[in-house]
CSV table of C-alpha atoms in Angstrom, one decimal:
chain,number,residue,atom,x,y,z
A,1492,MET,CA,140.1,11.9,-106.1
A,1493,ASN,CA,141.0,8.2,-106.5
A,1494,LEU,CA,139.8,8.0,-109.8
A,1495,MET,CA,141.9,11.1,-110.9
A,1496,ALA,CA,144.8,9.4,-109.0
A,1497,ALA,CA,144.3,6.1,-110.7
A,1498,THR,CA,144.3,7.9,-114.2
A,1499,MET,CA,147.4,9.8,-113.3
A,1500,ILE,CA,149.3,6.8,-112.1
A,1501,GLY,CA,147.8,3.9,-114.4
A,1502,GLN,CA,147.5,6.0,-117.5
A,1503,ALA,CA,150.5,8.6,-116.8
A,1504,LYS,CA,148.3,11.6,-117.3
A,1505,THR,CA,149.4,14.9,-115.6
A,1506,VAL,CA,147.3,16.4,-113.1
A,1507,VAL,CA,145.7,19.0,-115.6
A,1508,GLN,CA,144.9,16.2,-118.0
A,1509,ALA,CA,143.5,13.9,-115.6
A,1510,GLU,CA,141.3,16.4,-113.7
A,1511,ILE,CA,139.7,17.5,-117.3
A,1512,ASP,CA,139.3,13.8,-117.9
A,1513,THR,CA,137.8,12.3,-114.9
A,1514,ALA,CA,136.4,15.4,-113.0
A,1515,CYS,CA,135.0,17.3,-116.0
A,1516,GLU,CA,134.5,15.3,-119.1
A,1517,LEU,CA,133.2,12.2,-117.2
A,1518,ALA,CA,130.8,14.2,-115.4
A,1519,ASP,CA,129.7,16.2,-118.5
A,1520,PHE,CA,128.8,12.9,-120.5
A,1521,LEU,CA,126.6,11.7,-117.6
A,1522,ARG,CA,124.8,15.1,-117.0
A,1523,PHE,CA,124.3,15.8,-120.9
A,1524,ASN,CA,123.5,12.2,-121.8
A,1525,ALA,CA,120.7,12.4,-119.1
A,1526,TYR,CA,119.6,15.7,-120.5
A,1527,PHE,CA,119.6,14.4,-124.1
A,1528,GLY,CA,117.6,11.2,-123.2
A,1529,LYS,CA,115.0,13.3,-121.3
A,1530,LYS,CA,114.5,15.6,-124.4
A,1531,LEU,CA,114.0,12.6,-126.6
A,1532,GLN,CA,111.0,11.9,-124.6
A,1533,GLU,CA,109.4,15.2,-125.6
A,1534,TYR,CA,108.7,14.3,-129.1
A,1535,THR,CA,105.0,13.2,-129.7
A,1536,PRO,CA,103.8,12.2,-133.1
A,1537,TYR,CA,100.8,14.3,-134.7
A,1538,SER,CA,97.5,12.9,-133.8
A,1539,PRO,CA,94.6,13.6,-136.3
A,1540,PRO,CA,90.9,13.4,-134.8
A,1541,GLU,CA,89.9,9.9,-133.4
A,1542,THR,CA,93.3,8.9,-133.2
A,1543,ARG,CA,96.2,8.9,-130.6
A,1544,ASN,CA,99.7,8.2,-131.9
A,1545,SER,CA,102.6,7.8,-129.3
A,1546,TYR,CA,106.3,7.1,-129.5
A,1547,ARG,CA,108.5,5.1,-127.0
A,1548,PHE,CA,112.1,4.1,-126.9
A,1549,ARG,CA,113.0,0.6,-126.2
A,1550,ALA,CA,116.3,-1.1,-125.4
A,1551,LEU,CA,117.9,-3.2,-128.1
A,1552,GLU,CA,117.1,-6.9,-127.9
A,1553,GLY,CA,120.5,-8.5,-126.8
A,1554,PHE,CA,123.5,-7.0,-125.1
A,1555,ILE,CA,125.9,-4.2,-126.0
A,1556,ALA,CA,129.8,-4.7,-126.0
A,1557,ALA,CA,131.6,-1.5,-125.0
A,1558,ILE,CA,135.1,-1.6,-125.9
A,1559,SER,CA,137.2,1.3,-124.4
A,1560,PRO,CA,140.7,2.8,-124.8
A,1561,PHE,CA,143.4,3.4,-122.4
A,1562,ASN,CA,143.7,7.4,-123.1
A,1563,PHE,CA,140.3,8.6,-121.6
A,1564,THR,CA,138.6,7.4,-118.3
A,1565,ALA,CA,135.8,9.5,-119.5
A,1566,ILE,CA,135.3,7.5,-122.6
A,1567,GLY,CA,135.2,4.3,-121.0
A,1568,GLY,CA,132.6,5.6,-118.5
A,1569,ASN,CA,130.7,7.0,-121.5
A,1570,LEU,CA,130.6,4.0,-123.9
A,1571,ALA,CA,129.2,1.8,-121.0
A,1572,SER,CA,126.8,4.3,-119.5
A,1573,SER,CA,125.3,6.0,-122.4
A,1574,THR,CA,124.2,2.4,-123.6
A,1575,ALA,CA,122.8,1.5,-120.3
A,1576,LEU,CA,121.0,4.8,-120.2
A,1577,MET,CA,118.7,3.6,-123.0
A,1578,GLY,CA,117.8,0.5,-121.0
A,1579,ASN,CA,120.3,-1.9,-122.5
A,1580,VAL,CA,122.6,-4.5,-120.8
A,1581,VAL,CA,126.4,-3.9,-121.1
A,1582,LEU,CA,129.4,-5.9,-121.2
A,1583,TRP,CA,132.2,-3.5,-120.5
A,1584,LYS,CA,135.7,-4.6,-121.9
A,1585,PRO,CA,138.2,-1.9,-120.6
A,1586,SER,CA,141.6,-1.6,-122.1
A,1587,ASP,CA,144.3,-3.5,-120.6
A,1588,THR,CA,146.2,-0.4,-119.7
A,1589,ALA,CA,143.4,1.4,-118.0
A,1590,ILE,CA,141.8,-1.3,-115.9
A,1591,LEU,CA,141.9,0.5,-112.6
A,1592,SER,CA,140.6,3.6,-113.3
A,1593,ASN,CA,137.9,2.1,-115.6
A,1594,TYR,CA,136.9,-0.4,-112.6
A,1595,LEU,CA,136.6,2.7,-110.1
A,1596,THR,CA,134.4,4.3,-112.6
A,1597,TYR,CA,132.3,1.1,-112.6
A,1598,LYS,CA,132.3,1.2,-108.9
A,1599,ILE,CA,131.1,4.6,-108.7
A,1600,PHE,CA,128.1,3.8,-110.8
A,1601,ARG,CA,127.4,0.8,-108.4
A,1602,GLU,CA,127.6,3.1,-105.6
A,1603,CYS,CA,125.3,5.7,-107.1
A,1604,GLY,CA,122.5,2.9,-107.5
A,1605,LEU,CA,123.2,1.1,-110.7
A,1606,PRO,CA,121.6,-2.4,-110.3
A,1607,SER,CA,123.8,-5.5,-110.7
A,1608,GLY,CA,123.9,-7.1,-113.9
A,1609,VAL,CA,123.1,-3.9,-116.2
A,1610,ILE,CA,126.7,-2.9,-116.8
A,1611,ASN,CA,129.1,-5.9,-116.6
A,1612,PHE,CA,132.8,-5.2,-115.9
A,1613,LEU,CA,134.7,-7.7,-117.9
A,1614,PRO,CA,138.5,-7.4,-118.2
A,1615,CYS,CA,139.7,-9.6,-120.8
A,1616,ASP,CA,142.0,-10.5,-123.9
A,1617,GLY,CA,141.1,-8.2,-126.5
A,1618,PRO,CA,141.1,-11.0,-129.4
A,1619,VAL,CA,139.2,-13.5,-127.1
A,1620,PHE,CA,136.5,-10.9,-126.0
A,1621,SER,CA,135.9,-10.0,-129.7
A,1622,SER,CA,135.8,-13.6,-130.9
A,1623,VAL,CA,133.4,-14.6,-128.3
A,1624,ILE,CA,130.7,-11.5,-128.7
A,1625,THR,CA,130.7,-11.3,-132.4
A,1626,LYS,CA,129.5,-15.1,-132.6
A,1627,SER,CA,126.8,-14.5,-130.1
A,1628,PRO,CA,123.3,-14.6,-131.2
A,1629,SER,CA,122.6,-12.0,-128.4
A,1630,LEU,CA,124.8,-9.5,-129.8
A,1631,ALA,CA,122.8,-6.1,-130.1
A,1632,GLY,CA,125.7,-3.5,-130.8
A,1633,ILE,CA,129.2,-2.6,-130.4
A,1634,ASN,CA,130.3,0.8,-128.8
A,1635,PHE,CA,134.0,1.0,-129.7
A,1636,THR,CA,136.8,3.3,-129.5
A,1637,GLY,CA,140.2,2.2,-130.3
A,1638,SER,CA,142.5,1.4,-133.5
A,1639,VAL,CA,141.3,1.3,-137.2
A,1640,ALA,CA,142.8,-2.4,-137.5
A,1641,THR,CA,140.8,-3.5,-134.5
A,1642,PHE,CA,137.5,-2.2,-135.4
A,1643,ARG,CA,137.8,-3.4,-138.9
A,1644,SER,CA,138.4,-6.8,-137.6
A,1645,ILE,CA,135.3,-6.6,-135.2
A,1646,TRP,CA,133.2,-5.6,-138.2
A,1647,LEU,CA,134.6,-8.2,-140.3
A,1648,SER,CA,133.9,-11.0,-137.8
A,1649,ILE,CA,130.4,-9.5,-137.3
A,1650,SER,CA,129.7,-9.9,-141.0
A,1651,GLN,CA,130.8,-13.4,-141.2
A,1652,ASN,CA,128.6,-14.4,-138.5
A,1653,LEU,CA,125.6,-12.3,-139.3
A,1654,ILE,CA,123.4,-15.3,-140.0
A,1655,SER,CA,123.8,-16.9,-136.4
A,1656,ILE,CA,123.6,-13.5,-135.0
A,1657,GLY,CA,119.9,-13.0,-136.4
A,1658,ASN,CA,119.8,-9.3,-136.1
A,1659,TRP,CA,121.7,-6.3,-137.5
A,1660,PRO,CA,123.9,-5.1,-134.6
A,1661,ARG,CA,124.5,-1.6,-134.2
A,1662,LEU,CA,128.1,-0.7,-134.5
A,1663,VAL,CA,129.6,2.7,-133.5
A,1664,GLY,CA,133.4,3.2,-133.9
A,1665,GLU,CA,135.9,6.2,-133.1
A,1666,CYS,CA,139.2,5.2,-134.4
A,1667,GLY,CA,141.7,8.1,-134.3
A,1668,GLY,CA,143.2,10.0,-137.2
A,1669,LYS,CA,145.8,11.9,-138.9
A,1670,ASN,CA,145.0,15.4,-137.8
A,1671,TYR,CA,146.7,18.5,-139.0
A,1672,HIS,CA,146.9,22.4,-138.4
A,1673,LEU,CA,146.7,24.3,-142.0
A,1674,VAL,CA,148.4,27.6,-141.7
A,1675,HIS,CA,147.9,30.5,-144.0
A,1676,ALA,CA,150.5,33.2,-144.2
A,1677,SER,CA,147.8,35.9,-142.7
A,1678,ALA,CA,147.5,33.7,-139.3
A,1679,ASN,CA,148.9,35.1,-136.0
A,1680,MET,CA,151.9,33.0,-136.0
A,1681,ASP,CA,152.6,33.2,-132.1
A,1682,HIS,CA,149.0,31.8,-131.7
A,1683,VAL,CA,149.8,28.8,-134.2
A,1684,ILE,CA,152.9,28.1,-132.3
A,1685,ASN,CA,151.4,28.0,-128.9
A,1686,SER,CA,148.1,26.0,-130.4
A,1687,THR,CA,150.4,23.6,-132.0
A,1688,VAL,CA,152.7,22.7,-129.1
A,1689,ARG,CA,149.4,22.0,-127.1
A,1690,ALA,CA,147.9,19.8,-129.7
A,1691,ALA,CA,150.7,17.9,-130.8
A,1692,PHE,CA,152.4,17.1,-127.4
A,1693,GLU,CA,149.6,17.2,-124.6
A,1694,TYR,CA,149.6,13.7,-123.1
A,1695,GLY,CA,152.3,12.7,-125.2
A,1696,GLY,CA,150.3,12.9,-128.6
A,1697,GLN,CA,148.2,9.9,-127.3
A,1698,LYS,CA,144.9,11.7,-128.1
A,1699,CYS,CA,142.9,10.6,-131.1
A,1700,SER,CA,142.6,14.4,-132.1
A,1701,ALA,CA,146.3,15.2,-131.5
A,1702,CYS,CA,148.0,17.2,-134.3
A,1703,SER,CA,150.1,15.1,-136.2
A,1704,ILE,CA,150.9,17.4,-139.2
A,1705,LEU,CA,151.7,21.0,-139.6
A,1706,TYR,CA,151.4,22.7,-143.0
A,1707,ILE,CA,153.3,25.9,-142.8
A,1708,PRO,CA,154.1,28.8,-145.4
A,1709,LYS,CA,158.0,28.9,-146.1
A,1710,SER,CA,158.0,32.4,-145.7
A,1711,LYS,CA,156.9,32.3,-142.2
A,1712,TRP,CA,158.7,28.8,-141.3
A,1713,ASN,CA,162.4,29.4,-141.3
A,1714,SER,CA,162.6,32.9,-140.3
A,1715,TYR,CA,159.7,32.8,-137.3
A,1716,VAL,CA,158.0,29.6,-136.8
A,1717,LYS,CA,160.8,27.1,-136.7
A,1718,PRO,CA,163.1,28.9,-134.2
A,1719,LYS,CA,160.1,29.6,-132.1
A,1720,LEU,CA,158.7,26.3,-132.0
A,1721,MET,CA,162.2,24.7,-131.4
A,1722,ALA,CA,162.5,27.0,-128.3
A,1723,ALA,CA,159.0,25.9,-127.2
A,1724,ILE,CA,159.5,22.3,-127.7
A,1725,GLN,CA,162.9,22.3,-125.8
A,1726,ASP,CA,161.2,23.9,-122.7
A,1727,ILE,CA,158.9,21.2,-122.5
A,1728,LYS,CA,159.6,19.0,-119.4
A,1729,ILE,CA,158.4,15.1,-119.4
A,1730,GLY,CA,158.7,13.0,-116.4
A,1731,ASP,CA,156.6,11.7,-113.4
A,1732,ALA,CA,152.8,12.4,-114.2
A,1733,THR,CA,152.5,13.3,-110.4
A,1734,ASP,CA,155.0,16.3,-110.6
A,1735,LYS,CA,153.0,19.4,-111.6
A,1736,ASN,CA,156.0,20.9,-113.5
A,1737,MET,CA,155.8,18.0,-116.1
A,1738,PHE,CA,153.8,18.6,-119.3
A,1739,TYR,CA,153.5,15.1,-120.0
A,1740,SER,CA,154.9,11.7,-119.0
A,1741,ALA,CA,155.6,8.3,-120.3
A,1742,VAL,CA,153.7,6.8,-123.2
A,1743,ILE,CA,151.4,3.9,-122.2
A,1744,ASP,CA,153.3,0.7,-122.6
A,1745,LYS,CA,156.2,-0.9,-124.3
A,1746,LYS,CA,154.3,-1.6,-127.7
A,1747,ALA,CA,153.5,2.1,-128.1
A,1748,PHE,CA,157.1,3.1,-127.1
A,1749,ASP,CA,158.5,0.6,-129.8
A,1750,LYS,CA,156.0,1.9,-132.4
A,1751,ILE,CA,156.8,5.5,-131.9
A,1752,SER,CA,160.3,5.1,-131.6
A,1753,GLY,CA,160.2,3.2,-134.6
A,1754,TYR,CA,159.0,6.2,-136.6
A,1755,ILE,CA,161.7,8.5,-135.4
A,1756,ASP,CA,164.4,5.7,-136.4
A,1757,PHE,CA,162.7,5.8,-139.8
A,1758,ALA,CA,162.9,9.5,-140.3
A,1759,ARG,CA,166.4,9.4,-138.8
A,1760,ASN,CA,167.5,7.2,-141.7
A,1761,SER,CA,165.6,8.9,-144.5
A,1762,SER,CA,166.7,11.5,-146.8
A,1763,GLU,CA,163.1,12.9,-146.7
A,1764,TYR,CA,163.0,14.0,-143.2
A,1765,THR,CA,165.0,16.0,-140.9
A,1766,ILE,CA,164.8,15.9,-137.2
A,1767,VAL,CA,164.5,19.3,-136.0
A,1768,SER,CA,163.8,18.9,-132.4
A,1769,GLY,CA,163.7,16.1,-130.0
A,1770,GLY,CA,164.2,12.5,-131.1
A,1771,LYS,CA,165.6,10.9,-128.0
A,1772,CYS,CA,163.9,7.7,-126.6
A,1773,ASP,CA,164.4,6.1,-123.3
A,1774,ASP,CA,162.8,3.0,-122.0
A,1775,SER,CA,165.5,2.4,-119.2
A,1776,LYS,CA,162.8,3.5,-116.4
A,1777,GLY,CA,159.4,4.1,-117.9
A,1778,TYR,CA,158.5,4.6,-121.7
A,1779,PHE,CA,159.6,8.3,-122.2
A,1780,ILE,CA,159.9,9.8,-125.7
A,1781,GLU,CA,160.9,13.5,-126.2
A,1782,PRO,CA,158.7,15.9,-128.0
A,1783,THR,CA,159.8,15.5,-131.5
A,1784,MET,CA,159.5,17.9,-134.4
A,1785,ILE,CA,160.4,16.4,-137.9
A,1786,GLU,CA,160.5,18.5,-141.0
A,1787,THR,CA,159.5,16.8,-144.5
A,1788,LYS,CA,160.0,17.3,-148.0
A,1789,ASN,CA,157.6,14.9,-149.1
A,1790,PRO,CA,153.9,15.8,-148.2
A,1791,LYS,CA,152.8,12.0,-149.0
A,1792,GLY,CA,155.6,10.3,-147.0
A,1793,LYS,CA,155.1,7.7,-144.4
A,1794,LEU,CA,155.2,10.1,-141.4
A,1795,MET,CA,152.6,12.3,-143.3
A,1796,VAL,CA,149.8,9.6,-143.9
A,1797,GLU,CA,150.1,7.1,-141.1
A,1798,GLU,CA,148.8,7.5,-137.5
A,1799,ILE,CA,151.8,7.7,-135.1
A,1800,PHE,CA,149.9,8.3,-131.8
A,1801,GLY,CA,152.8,9.7,-130.0
A,1802,PRO,CA,154.5,13.0,-129.6
A,1803,ILE,CA,155.7,13.5,-133.0
A,1804,LEU,CA,154.8,16.4,-135.0
A,1805,THR,CA,155.7,16.3,-138.7
A,1806,VAL,CA,156.1,19.8,-140.7
A,1807,TYR,CA,155.6,20.3,-144.1
A,1808,PRO,CA,156.7,23.9,-145.1
A,1809,TYR,CA,154.9,24.8,-148.5
A,1810,ASN,CA,155.6,27.6,-151.1
A,1811,ASP,CA,153.3,30.3,-150.2
A,1812,ASP,CA,151.8,30.4,-153.8
A,1813,GLU,CA,150.9,26.7,-153.4
A,1814,PHE,CA,148.5,27.3,-150.7
A,1815,ALA,CA,145.5,26.0,-152.5
A,1816,SER,CA,147.1,22.6,-153.4
A,1817,ILE,CA,147.4,21.6,-149.6
A,1818,PHE,CA,143.4,21.6,-149.5
A,1819,GLN,CA,143.8,18.6,-152.1
A,1820,LEU,CA,146.3,16.7,-150.1
A,1821,ILE,CA,144.2,16.9,-147.0
A,1822,LYS,CA,141.1,15.8,-149.0
A,1823,GLU,CA,143.0,12.8,-150.0
A,1824,SER,CA,143.6,11.4,-146.5
A,1825,ILE,CA,142.0,8.2,-145.4
A,1826,TYR,CA,141.2,9.7,-142.2
A,1827,GLY,CA,138.4,12.3,-141.1
A,1828,LEU,CA,138.7,13.0,-137.5
A,1829,THR,CA,139.9,16.7,-136.7
A,1830,GLY,CA,141.7,19.6,-138.7
A,1831,SER,CA,142.3,23.3,-138.1
A,1832,ILE,CA,142.6,26.3,-140.4
A,1833,PHE,CA,144.8,29.3,-139.2
A,1834,ALA,CA,144.0,32.5,-141.1
A,1835,ASN,CA,142.9,36.1,-140.5
A,1836,ASP,CA,141.9,36.4,-144.2
A,1837,LYS,CA,138.2,35.7,-144.2
A,1838,LYS,CA,138.1,34.5,-147.8
A,1839,ILE,CA,140.8,31.9,-147.0
A,1840,ILE,CA,138.5,30.7,-144.0
A,1841,GLU,CA,135.5,30.7,-146.2
A,1842,SER,CA,137.5,28.4,-148.7
A,1843,ALA,CA,138.7,26.0,-146.1
A,1844,LEU,CA,135.3,25.6,-144.7
A,1845,ARG,CA,133.9,25.0,-148.2
A,1846,LEU,CA,136.5,22.7,-149.8
A,1847,LEU,CA,137.1,20.8,-146.6
A,1848,ARG,CA,133.5,20.3,-146.0
A,1849,GLN,CA,133.5,16.5,-146.4
A,1850,VAL,CA,136.9,15.9,-144.6
A,1851,ASN,CA,136.8,16.2,-140.9
A,1852,GLY,CA,134.2,15.4,-138.2
A,1853,ASN,CA,135.4,18.2,-136.0
A,1854,PHE,CA,137.1,21.4,-137.7
A,1855,TYR,CA,138.4,24.1,-136.0
A,1856,VAL,CA,139.1,27.9,-137.2
A,1857,ASN,CA,142.0,29.5,-135.5
A,1858,ASP,CA,142.0,27.1,-132.7
A,1859,LYS,CA,144.0,23.7,-132.0
A,1860,CYS,CA,142.5,20.7,-133.3
A,1861,THR,CA,142.0,19.0,-129.9
A,1862,GLY,CA,140.0,19.7,-126.8
A,1863,SER,CA,136.5,19.0,-127.8
A,1864,ILE,CA,134.0,19.8,-125.0
A,1865,VAL,CA,130.7,17.7,-124.6
A,1866,ASN,CA,127.7,19.5,-125.9
A,1867,GLN,CA,130.0,22.0,-127.4
A,1868,GLN,CA,131.9,20.2,-129.9
A,1869,PRO,CA,130.2,16.6,-130.3
A,1870,PHE,CA,133.1,14.4,-131.2
A,1871,GLY,CA,133.6,12.1,-134.0
A,1872,GLY,CA,135.1,11.5,-137.5
A,1873,ALA,CA,134.2,9.4,-140.7
A,1874,ARG,CA,136.4,7.7,-143.3
A,1875,ALA,CA,138.8,5.5,-141.5
A,1876,SER,CA,138.4,7.4,-138.3
A,1877,GLY,CA,135.0,5.8,-137.5
A,1878,THR,CA,131.2,6.1,-137.9
A,1879,ASN,CA,130.8,9.8,-136.7
A,1880,ASP,CA,128.2,9.4,-134.3
A,1881,LYS,CA,129.0,12.2,-132.2
A,1882,ALA,CA,129.6,11.4,-128.7
A,1883,GLY,CA,128.7,14.3,-126.4
A,1884,GLY,CA,125.9,15.3,-128.9
A,1885,PRO,CA,122.1,14.8,-129.0
A,1886,HIS,CA,121.8,12.3,-131.5
A,1887,TYR,CA,124.1,9.9,-130.0
A,1888,LEU,CA,121.6,8.1,-127.8
A,1889,LEU,CA,119.4,7.0,-130.6
A,1890,LYS,CA,122.0,4.5,-131.8
A,1891,TRP,CA,121.1,2.5,-128.7
A,1892,SER,CA,117.5,2.6,-128.9
A,1893,SER,CA,114.9,0.7,-131.0
A,1894,PRO,CA,111.9,3.2,-131.1
A,1895,GLN,CA,108.3,1.9,-131.4
A,1896,SER,CA,105.3,3.8,-133.0
A,1897,ILE,CA,101.9,3.0,-131.4
A,1898,LYS,CA,98.7,4.2,-132.9
A,1899,GLU,CA,95.4,3.9,-131.0
A,1900,ASN,CA,92.3,4.1,-133.1
A,1901,PHE,CA,89.0,5.3,-131.7
A,1902,ALA,CA,86.8,5.3,-135.0
A,1903,GLN,CA,84.8,2.1,-135.7
A,1904,LEU,CA,85.1,0.8,-139.4
A,1905,LYS,CA,81.9,-0.1,-140.5
A,1906,ASN,CA,82.5,-1.6,-143.9
A,1907,TRP,CA,85.8,-3.2,-145.4
A,1908,LYS,CA,84.9,-1.7,-148.9
A,1909,TYR,CA,86.1,1.8,-149.9
A,1910,SER,CA,83.6,4.2,-150.5
A,1911,TYR,CA,84.1,4.3,-154.3
A,1912,MET,CA,83.4,0.6,-154.4
A,1913,CYS,CA,80.0,1.3,-152.9
A,1914,GLU,CA,79.1,3.7,-155.5
């Protein structure tokens, strides 16, 4: 309960979002990582006669730096514990805006028997931490969730220090995306509306997987979807995270508030955009931004290509006969995290699965693009969205281990010469 309360108060998560995060997802990571770790041990190499082959998993030589974000307490716990599970020593640097919940997670680990010095909780200035670890000859890997810019700077710093590091550090990064709902005219529009409201505005859009773009056919937009979405958005209540009537609360800090409100101001002053709903921002007491829906004429404009990480949904109504061209727009994105196709036409779904095969690490059919569950939808994306190592999946732990193959020979070699040489 303390962990859930800290997540609500410190990170402005509503009771539902905090419960999903701390009581469900964190527990799932711990349970399934242990299960996957045990399954790894079941592999036994083939042993021919007079030989015994074995395979064991070793820790990496050096330390792992776990750099966690503010938006999910569970991610912080997973970045640190999954690497420690494979025998590694971990330096855990939490987000400046999630220190309390992450510290409580660390305390729970210790209370459960984690030995001192295995996971080391180190709140620190981000650039200082990155500068120190990327120059250390003992760096064995980095487990990171955060912004594209930060991960790129870390990767660049490591590359510049490789000679002094002396090994090849393992780099795992999950960096967000520009996620979309692609709607075909055959879709159930009420389902699209409800799914989009949740995907775009839960936790104020501060999820790596949050829906940022809605591609919608014009034939459905003006006559049906637009008024329904407007009504739903206007019904959203925002306020104190501890009030059960609130759908979401404040964004995380002033930096985020200024960035998100800046996009709204940009749209307000541009002829390419129309603010359809919301748009008000208030930082007089907390950092509150209304759920905002913006319609655009330009599918390649600023709000359609840049990650915002806030409660802004940009809508591009397309001509119904231009549906196929939307696939190409999506394929051109620098991001590759999540996306959804909504359609009741099976051929359209098959086309989406084929044409968008290389785009998203997590793809959804007739479902919102958020809400992945450990061991149900292992999570991660490629391109600028990260290394796609799939947290919550069976192969994630392999990144944090250095396997060793062992051969025991029971036959005596009686001659160094090959048989054909003796003939």
